[in-house]
Structures are given as C-alpha cells and as structure tokens.
PDB file of C-alpha atoms in Angstrom:
ATOM      1  CA  MET T 197       0.000   0.000   0.000  1.00  0.00           C
ATOM      2  CA  GLU T 198       2.865   2.358   0.748  1.00  0.00           C
ATOM      3  CA  ASN T 199       4.074   1.965  -2.858  1.00  0.00           C
ATOM      4  CA  ILE T 200       0.661   2.955  -4.198  1.00  0.00           C
ATOM      5  CA  ILE T 201       0.520   6.008  -1.945  1.00  0.00           C
ATOM      6  CA  ALA T 202       4.077   6.973  -2.926  1.00  0.00           C
ATOM      7  CA  TRP T 203       3.105   6.616  -6.616  1.00  0.00           C
ATOM      8  CA  PHE T 204       0.224   9.088  -6.210  1.00  0.00           C
ATOM      9  CA  PHE T 205       2.546  11.637  -4.616  1.00  0.00           C
ATOM     10  CA  ARG T 206       5.207  11.034  -7.268  1.00  0.00           C
ATOM     11  CA  VAL T 207       2.890  11.617 -10.263  1.00  0.00           C
ATOM     12  CA  THR T 208       0.639  14.324  -8.846  1.00  0.00           C
ATOM     13  CA  ARG T 209       1.016  17.630 -10.624  1.00  0.00           C
ATOM     14  CA  ILE T 210      -1.509  20.412 -10.960  1.00  0.00           C
ATOM     15  CA  ARG T 211      -1.434  20.058 -14.770  1.00  0.00           C
ATOM     16  CA  LEU T 212      -2.293  16.335 -14.514  1.00  0.00           C
ATOM     17  CA  VAL T 213      -5.215  17.049 -12.166  1.00  0.00           C
ATOM     18  CA  ILE T 214      -6.556  19.761 -14.505  1.00  0.00           C
ATOM     19  CA  ILE T 215      -6.283  17.478 -17.547  1.00  0.00           C
ATOM     20  CA  MET T 216      -7.989  14.661 -15.639  1.00  0.00           C
ATOM     21  CA  CYS T 217     -10.772  17.047 -14.554  1.00  0.00           C
ATOM     22  CA  VAL T 218     -11.391  17.991 -18.191  1.00  0.00           C
ATOM     23  CA  ILE T 219     -11.395  14.323 -19.249  1.00  0.00           C
ATOM     24  CA  TYR T 220     -13.685  13.548 -16.303  1.00  0.00           C
ATOM     25  CA  LEU T 221     -16.345  15.802 -17.834  1.00  0.00           C
ATOM     26  CA  ILE T 222     -16.638  13.394 -20.776  1.00  0.00           C
ATOM     27  CA  PHE T 223     -18.258  10.840 -18.448  1.00  0.00           C
ATOM     28  CA  PRO T 224     -21.208  12.850 -17.034  1.00  0.00           C
ATOM     29  CA  LEU T 225     -21.689  15.067 -20.081  1.00  0.00           C
ATOM     30  CA  TYR T 226     -21.388  12.514 -22.874  1.00  0.00           C
ATOM     31  CA  LEU T 227     -20.664   8.854 -22.094  1.00  0.00           C
ATOM     32  CA  LEU T 228     -23.019   8.133 -19.217  1.00  0.00           C
ATOM     33  CA  PRO T 229     -26.049  10.013 -20.617  1.00  0.00           C
ATOM     34  CA  ASN T 230     -25.638   8.299 -23.992  1.00  0.00           C
ATOM     35  CA  ILE T 231     -24.901   4.814 -22.699  1.00  0.00           C
ATOM     36  CA  ILE T 232     -27.128   4.845 -19.626  1.00  0.00           C
ATOM     37  CA  ASN T 233     -30.062   6.654 -21.205  1.00  0.00           C
ATOM     38  CA  THR T 234     -33.055   5.691 -19.099  1.00  0.00           C
ATOM     39  CA  GLY T 235     -35.329   8.329 -20.579  1.00  0.00           C
ATOM     40  CA  SER T 236     -37.412  10.665 -18.449  1.00  0.00           C
ATOM     41  CA  VAL T 237     -37.364   8.274 -15.467  1.00  0.00           C
ATOM     42  CA  GLY T 238     -33.616   8.644 -14.856  1.00  0.00           C
ATOM     43  CA  PRO T 239     -31.118   6.052 -13.636  1.00  0.00           C
ATOM     44  CA  LEU T 240     -31.402   4.493 -10.196  1.00  0.00           C
ATOM     45  CA  ASP T 241     -27.783   5.179  -9.288  1.00  0.00           C
ATOM     46  CA  LEU T 242     -28.358   8.953  -9.373  1.00  0.00           C
ATOM     47  CA  LEU T 243     -30.991   8.770  -6.637  1.00  0.00           C
ATOM     48  CA  PHE T 244     -29.699   9.252  -3.107  1.00  0.00           C
ATOM     49  CA  TRP T 245     -31.697   6.274  -1.852  1.00  0.00           C
ATOM     50  CA  TYR T 246     -34.554   4.066  -2.989  1.00  0.00           C
ATOM     51  CA  ASP T 247     -36.450   1.076  -1.691  1.00  0.00           C
ATOM     52  CA  HIS T 248     -37.592  -2.028  -3.543  1.00  0.00           C
ATOM     53  CA  ALA T 249     -40.944  -0.474  -4.490  1.00  0.00           C
ATOM     54  CA  THR T 250     -39.280   2.534  -6.145  1.00  0.00           C
ATOM     55  CA  LEU T 251     -36.680   0.322  -7.811  1.00  0.00           C
ATOM     56  CA  TYR T 252     -39.251  -2.020  -9.353  1.00  0.00           C
ATOM     57  CA  GLN T 253     -41.517   0.842 -10.368  1.00  0.00           C
ATOM     58  CA  MET T 254     -38.570   2.421 -12.227  1.00  0.00           C
ATOM     59  CA  LEU T 255     -37.478  -0.887 -13.780  1.00  0.00           C
ATOM     60  CA  SER T 256     -41.037  -1.419 -15.031  1.00  0.00           C
ATOM     61  CA  SER T 257     -41.234   2.042 -16.562  1.00  0.00           C
ATOM     62  CA  TYR T 258     -37.888   1.618 -18.365  1.00  0.00           C
ATOM     63  CA  GLY T 259     -39.127  -1.073 -20.695  1.00  0.00           C
ATOM     64  CA  GLU T 260     -37.098  -3.942 -22.173  1.00  0.00           C
ATOM     65  CA  ALA T 261     -34.834  -1.872 -24.470  1.00  0.00           C
ATOM     66  CA  VAL T 262     -33.896   0.664 -21.794  1.00  0.00           C
ATOM     67  CA  ARG T 263     -33.225  -2.066 -19.213  1.00  0.00           C
ATOM     68  CA  SER T 264     -30.923  -3.772 -21.688  1.00  0.00           C
ATOM     69  CA  ARG T 265     -29.099  -0.523 -22.527  1.00  0.00           C
ATOM     70  CA  TYR T 266     -28.834   0.353 -18.826  1.00  0.00           C
ATOM     71  CA  THR T 267     -27.284  -3.061 -18.088  1.00  0.00           C
ATOM     72  CA  ILE T 268     -24.712  -2.595 -20.869  1.00  0.00           C
ATOM     73  CA  GLY T 269     -23.903   0.889 -19.547  1.00  0.00           C
ATOM     74  CA  LEU T 270     -23.419  -0.426 -16.016  1.00  0.00           C
ATOM     75  CA  LEU T 271     -21.057  -3.112 -17.325  1.00  0.00           C
ATOM     76  CA  THR T 272     -18.987  -0.763 -19.507  1.00  0.00           C
ATOM     77  CA  ALA T 273     -18.750   2.994 -18.909  1.00  0.00           C
ATOM     78  CA  ASP T 274     -20.046   2.751 -15.357  1.00  0.00           C
ATOM     79  CA  VAL T 275     -17.229   0.369 -14.432  1.00  0.00           C
ATOM     80  CA  ALA T 276     -14.552   2.715 -15.772  1.00  0.00           C
ATOM     81  CA  TYR T 277     -16.220   5.828 -14.301  1.00  0.00           C
ATOM     82  CA  PRO T 278     -15.813   4.979 -10.572  1.00  0.00           C
ATOM     83  CA  ILE T 279     -12.232   3.861 -11.071  1.00  0.00           C
ATOM     84  CA  TYR T 280     -11.492   7.098 -12.923  1.00  0.00           C
ATOM     85  CA  TYR T 281     -13.112   9.424 -10.386  1.00  0.00           C
ATOM     86  CA  GLY T 282     -11.525   7.492  -7.499  1.00  0.00           C
ATOM     87  CA  THR T 283      -8.102   8.017  -9.037  1.00  0.00           C
ATOM     88  CA  LEU T 284      -8.856  11.672  -9.752  1.00  0.00           C
ATOM     89  CA  LEU T 285      -9.982  12.266  -6.158  1.00  0.00           C
ATOM     90  CA  ALA T 286      -6.895  10.472  -4.811  1.00  0.00           C
ATOM     91  CA  LEU T 287      -4.724  12.721  -6.986  1.00  0.00           C
ATOM     92  CA  ILE T 288      -6.597  15.791  -5.693  1.00  0.00           C
ATOM     93  CA  PHE T 289      -5.921  14.642  -2.114  1.00  0.00           C
ATOM     94  CA  ALA T 290      -2.235  14.136  -2.958  1.00  0.00           C
ATOM     95  CA  LEU T 291      -2.076  17.570  -4.614  1.00  0.00           C
ATOM     96  CA  VAL T 292      -3.651  19.239  -1.572  1.00  0.00           C
ATOM     97  CA  PHE T 293      -1.175  17.471   0.737  1.00  0.00           C
ATOM     98  CA  THR T 294       1.777  18.398  -1.478  1.00  0.00           C
ATOM     99  CA  LYS T 295       0.885  22.052  -2.105  1.00  0.00           C
ATOM    100  CA  LEU T 296      -0.271  22.848   1.417  1.00  0.00           C
ATOM    101  CA  ALA T 297       2.201  20.655   3.388  1.00  0.00           C
ATOM    102  CA  ILE T 298      -0.516  19.131   5.564  1.00  0.00           C
ATOM    103  CA  PRO T 299       0.729  16.939   8.438  1.00  0.00           C
ATOM    104  CA  PHE T 300      -2.090  14.346   8.289  1.00  0.00           C
ATOM    105  CA  SER T 301      -1.678  10.683   7.408  1.00  0.00           C
ATOM    106  CA  LYS T 302      -1.008  10.322   3.697  1.00  0.00           C
ATOM    107  CA  LYS T 303      -3.129   7.150   3.679  1.00  0.00           C
ATOM    108  CA  ILE T 304      -6.218   9.375   3.580  1.00  0.00           C
ATOM    109  CA  ILE T 305      -5.695   9.732  -0.185  1.00  0.00           C
ATOM    110  CA  LEU T 306      -7.071   6.192  -0.584  1.00  0.00           C
ATOM    111  CA  VAL T 307     -10.440   7.105   0.990  1.00  0.00           C
ATOM    112  CA  PRO T 308     -12.023   7.837  -2.435  1.00  0.00           C
ATOM    113  CA  TYR T 309     -11.698   4.147  -3.231  1.00  0.00           C
ATOM    114  CA  VAL T 310     -14.277   3.449  -0.522  1.00  0.00           C
ATOM    115  CA  ALA T 311     -16.816   5.298  -2.705  1.00  0.00           C
ATOM    116  CA  VAL T 312     -15.494   3.372  -5.727  1.00  0.00           C
ATOM    117  CA  LEU T 313     -16.074   0.078  -3.925  1.00  0.00           C
ATOM    118  CA  PHE T 314     -19.656   1.021  -3.056  1.00  0.00           C
ATOM    119  CA  ASP T 315     -20.296   2.326  -6.583  1.00  0.00           C
ATOM    120  CA  LEU T 316     -19.066  -0.919  -8.165  1.00  0.00           C
ATOM    121  CA  THR T 317     -21.100  -2.943  -5.650  1.00  0.00           C
ATOM    122  CA  GLU T 318     -24.167  -0.872  -6.497  1.00  0.00           C
ATOM    123  CA  ASN T 319     -23.558  -1.471 -10.211  1.00  0.00           C
ATOM    124  CA  SER T 320     -23.270  -5.232  -9.641  1.00  0.00           C
ATOM    125  CA  LEU T 321     -26.525  -5.335  -7.697  1.00  0.00           C
ATOM    126  CA  LEU T 322     -28.317  -3.254 -10.325  1.00  0.00           C
ATOM    127  CA  VAL T 323     -27.034  -5.479 -13.145  1.00  0.00           C
ATOM    128  CA  PHE T 324     -28.380  -8.515 -11.270  1.00  0.00           C
ATOM    129  CA  LEU T 325     -31.748  -6.853 -10.674  1.00  0.00           C
ATOM    130  CA  LEU T 326     -32.021  -5.579 -14.260  1.00  0.00           C
ATOM    131  CA  SER T 327     -31.048  -8.972 -15.669  1.00  0.00           C
ATOM    132  CA  SER T 328     -33.486 -10.922 -13.510  1.00  0.00           C
ATOM    133  CA  PHE T 329     -36.427  -8.561 -14.057  1.00  0.00           C
ATOM    134  CA  PRO T 330     -39.405  -9.180 -13.783  1.00  0.00           C
ATOM    135  CA  THR T 331     -38.466 -11.607 -10.991  1.00  0.00           C
ATOM    136  CA  LYS T 332     -38.373  -9.598  -7.784  1.00  0.00           C
ATOM    137  CA  HIS T 333     -35.587  -9.876  -5.214  1.00  0.00           C
ATOM    138  CA  ILE T 334     -36.884  -7.602  -2.465  1.00  0.00           C
ATOM    139  CA  ASP T 335     -33.925  -7.911  -0.085  1.00  0.00           C
ATOM    140  CA  ILE T 336     -31.347  -7.351  -2.836  1.00  0.00           C
ATOM    141  CA  ALA T 337     -33.353  -4.399  -4.183  1.00  0.00           C
ATOM    142  CA  ASN T 338     -33.427  -2.823  -0.714  1.00  0.00           C
ATOM    143  CA  LEU T 339     -29.712  -3.539  -0.270  1.00  0.00           C
ATOM    144  CA  ALA T 340     -29.008  -1.792  -3.586  1.00  0.00           C
ATOM    145  CA  GLY T 341     -30.803   1.311  -2.274  1.00  0.00           C
ATOM    146  CA  TYR T 342     -28.734   1.306   0.919  1.00  0.00           C
ATOM    147  CA  ILE T 343     -25.492   0.796  -1.016  1.00  0.00           C
ATOM    148  CA  THR T 344     -26.438   3.762  -3.214  1.00  0.00           C
ATOM    149  CA  ALA T 345     -27.043   5.906  -0.121  1.00  0.00           C
ATOM    150  CA  ILE T 346     -23.697   4.828   1.355  1.00  0.00           C
ATOM    151  CA  LYS T 347     -21.954   5.686  -1.931  1.00  0.00           C
ATOM    152  CA  TRP T 348     -23.421   9.208  -1.933  1.00  0.00           C
ATOM    153  CA  SER T 349     -22.668   9.617   1.779  1.00  0.00           C
ATOM    154  CA  ALA T 350     -19.055   8.607   1.103  1.00  0.00           C
ATOM    155  CA  PHE T 351     -18.903  11.362  -1.527  1.00  0.00           C
ATOM    156  CA  GLY T 352     -20.148  13.839   1.050  1.00  0.00           C
ATOM    157  CA  VAL T 353     -17.454  12.751   3.495  1.00  0.00           C
ATOM    158  CA  ILE T 354     -14.769  12.924   0.782  1.00  0.00           C
ATOM    159  CA  ALA T 355     -15.822  16.400  -0.383  1.00  0.00           C
ATOM    160  CA  THR T 356     -16.021  17.649   3.210  1.00  0.00           C
ATOM    161  CA  THR T 357     -12.583  16.185   3.963  1.00  0.00           C
ATOM    162  CA  ILE T 358     -11.007  17.840   0.908  1.00  0.00           C
ATOM    163  CA  ILE T 359     -12.554  21.204   1.820  1.00  0.00           C
ATOM    164  CA  TYR T 360     -11.420  20.792   5.437  1.00  0.00           C
ATOM    165  CA  LEU T 361      -7.863  19.915   4.392  1.00  0.00           C
ATOM    166  CA  VAL T 362      -7.655  22.883   2.020  1.00  0.00           C
ATOM    167  CA  LEU T 363      -8.923  25.267   4.722  1.00  0.00           C
ATOM    168  CA  TYR T 364      -6.610  23.693   7.303  1.00  0.00           C
ATOM    169  CA  GLY T 365      -3.639  24.007   4.936  1.00  0.00           C
ATOM    170  CA  ILE T 366      -4.418  27.644   4.152  1.00  0.00           C
ATOM    171  CA  GLN T 367      -4.808  28.472   7.853  1.00  0.00           C
ATOM    172  CA  SER T 368      -1.517  26.712   8.650  1.00  0.00           C
ATOM    173  CA  ARG T 369       0.272  28.731   5.977  1.00  0.00           C
ATOM    174  CA  LYS T 370      -1.196  31.971   7.338  1.00  0.00           C
ATOM    175  CA  ARG T 371      -0.118  31.092  10.889  1.00  0.00           C
ATOM    176  CA  LYS T 372       3.400  30.241   9.721  1.00  0.00           C
ATOM    177  CA  SER T 373       3.699  33.485   7.724  1.00  0.00           C
ATOM    178  CA  HIS T 374       2.576  35.539  10.739  1.00  0.00           C
ATOM    179  CA  ILE T 375       5.180  33.867  12.962  1.00  0.00           C
ATOM    180  CA  ARG T 376       8.062  34.844  10.654  1.00  0.00           C
TER     181      ARG T 376
END
C-alpha cells in the first residue's frame, strides 16, 4: 500500500489534475447520458436512496430496451467511471497534501476508493436486478438502495474532507507566515 501512496505523490502535478478534470467531464456530459439513457425516469444510481418499491416501479417504466441498454452501460462505462473518479480524487488529495504541506496521514488519499467500492457494488446489484427482471428480489433491491445511499454519503465525506484539508492548509500557511 505504501508503494501505491508513494506513486500518487510522485505523479501528482496540478497540470495532470486539470487534464484529468477535463477528461472527467466526458463521463457525465457525454458517455453516461448516452450509454445509460433511461429516458425521463432517470437512472437508479443517481438517486440518493430508494427502496424495492421505487426500484421495481422504475425498472417497469424503463421497458425492455432501456433495461438492456442500462445493463450494458453499467457493465462498460459505469465500471470505468468509478475507477477514474476514485483516481482523480486520490490525486486531488495528494495535490492538496503536497501544495499545502498538511501533516495528516497520507493514507487518507485512498479514501475515495471506498466510494469506488460502493459504486461498483451498487452497479453489480443493479445489473443482477435488471437482468433478472421481472423476478423480484426484495432484499437485494433494498440492499441496492442502501449501497447507493452509502456511496453518496461517502462522496459527502470525501468532499467535506477535501474542503477541510484545504482550509486547514491555508490556515496553517497563514499562521506560519505571521510567525516569521
């Protein structure tokens, strides 16, 4: 694990993060809407939480073609997407640590992969539920909703942590400059 963390700090540059942010936009603006096009109902994985009733109501309203397209999207672009954003967020953490000389554990840069794990788990559950439709798996459908909520909660924690670290780093710099 130390080698992976060291790699992030070795490759992290502001230019790389900016380029990756621009490339990131391809996913939500082009790839995901075109591959996971669920029509006016919207995809399940963008909801904060849902229960089995909501899930099956949405799966019913998708229709056969949309369910098939959604499954393909979850197995292609929506596998690459979490891995990409996890790496981007880890690089942002590393950049914040490097630029602001923050004395916290460097292992924190791996926290985004918790969200990645939940996102990929959510995708797996949704693929199963889409593929087995119209057979209902109530417990798995409810679990999928909870996993989705945990994924979004993890994003909230990650965003809050990044903001906290940036503010902490800026405050530390100000304190150090006032001491000199």
